[in-house]
Amino acid sequence: QVQLVQSGAEVKKPGASVKVSCKASGYTFIDYYIHWVRQAPGQGLEWLGWISPNNGATIYEQKFQGRVTMSRDTSISTAYMELSKLRSDDTAIYYCARSRVGTGYNNDYWGQGTLVTVSS
Amino acid sequence: DIQMTQSPSSLSASVGDRVTITCRASQSIATYLNWYQHKPGKAPQVLIYHSSTLQSGAPSRFSGSVSGPDFTLTISSLQPEDFATYYCQQTYRTPITFGQGTRLDIK
């Protein structure tokens, strides 16, 4: 069965970086985009961007340009999201989710979420 | 960016009620509108995709429709497990954007 399993919770200081992993199983990794979505406390869902595991192409939400880097390792079917220059308002649950390649597809499987806490 | 305006932001209802949630996009998104259910401590789950297609495994009491610029999620008869937050999402163009959410509480 399809699974996306994320790395564990992180606590970081302001200005630091965090790297969250998302290991895929149960499907062909390169056939689906991996998206990253976050939810800050008391807030809604916010899309950060996606990566194509096939060729490494990325699209980032402009708000995160310069701070976010999405990457993948196809040999272990794992995607990564690194967020740098962390601020307190980056405290959130970060989710990975897959979608079919192309425009207009939904996120049908999600990881369990990774809590990132930014605190001095 | 395409803005998604969802209403209401919160809603109180009883088991057995019929509930509708609406989402409007700031520009045309064709039918590239999805609906998600999100419960605390769990990952979001897609209920409806392409405006009106029921996701495999989602209960048939959930339905989606579109009329002009308005997309609607309807729950025909609320069940206790339906109390959650619901989000619309457009995937017509990047950046992908979500509505602000509708929190559905027990009356």
PDB file of C-alpha atoms in Angstrom, chain A residues 21 23 31 37 58 61 67-68 73 78 80-81 85 89 98 103 107 112-113 117 119:
ATOM      1  CA  SER A  21      12.485  13.761   4.982  1.00  0.00           C
ATOM      2  CA  LYS A  23      10.133   8.254   2.429  1.00  0.00           C
ATOM      3  CA  ASP A  31       5.738   8.941 -11.289  1.00  0.00           C
ATOM      4  CA  VAL A  37       2.310  21.778   2.883  1.00  0.00           C
ATOM      5  CA  THR A  58      10.966  22.235  -8.403  1.00  0.00           C
ATOM      6  CA  GLU A  61       5.788  29.377  -3.433  1.00  0.00           C
ATOM      7  CA  ARG A  67      14.736  29.889   2.105  1.00  0.00           C
ATOM      8  CA  VAL A  68      13.358  26.551   0.928  1.00  0.00           C
ATOM      9  CA  ASP A  73      17.181  10.698  -3.556  1.00  0.00           C
ATOM     10  CA  THR A  78      12.932   9.805  -0.356  1.00  0.00           C
ATOM     11  CA  TYR A  80      13.512  16.257   1.436  1.00  0.00           C
ATOM     12  CA  MET A  81      12.468  19.762   2.343  1.00  0.00           C
ATOM     13  CA  LYS A  85      16.801  31.125   8.351  1.00  0.00           C
ATOM     14  CA  ASP A  89       6.433  31.887  12.672  1.00  0.00           C
ATOM     15  CA  ARG A  98       1.996  13.206  -3.503  1.00  0.00           C
ATOM     16  CA  THR A 103      -1.598  20.152 -13.636  1.00  0.00           C
ATOM     17  CA  ASN A 107      -2.956  15.137  -3.122  1.00  0.00           C
ATOM     18  CA  GLN A 112       1.904  11.805   8.961  1.00  0.00           C
ATOM     19  CA  GLY A 113       3.344  15.282   9.465  1.00  0.00           C
ATOM     20  CA  THR A 117       9.251  24.116  16.596  1.00  0.00           C
ATOM     21  CA  SER A 119      12.189  28.675  19.719  1.00  0.00           C
TER      22      SER A 119
END
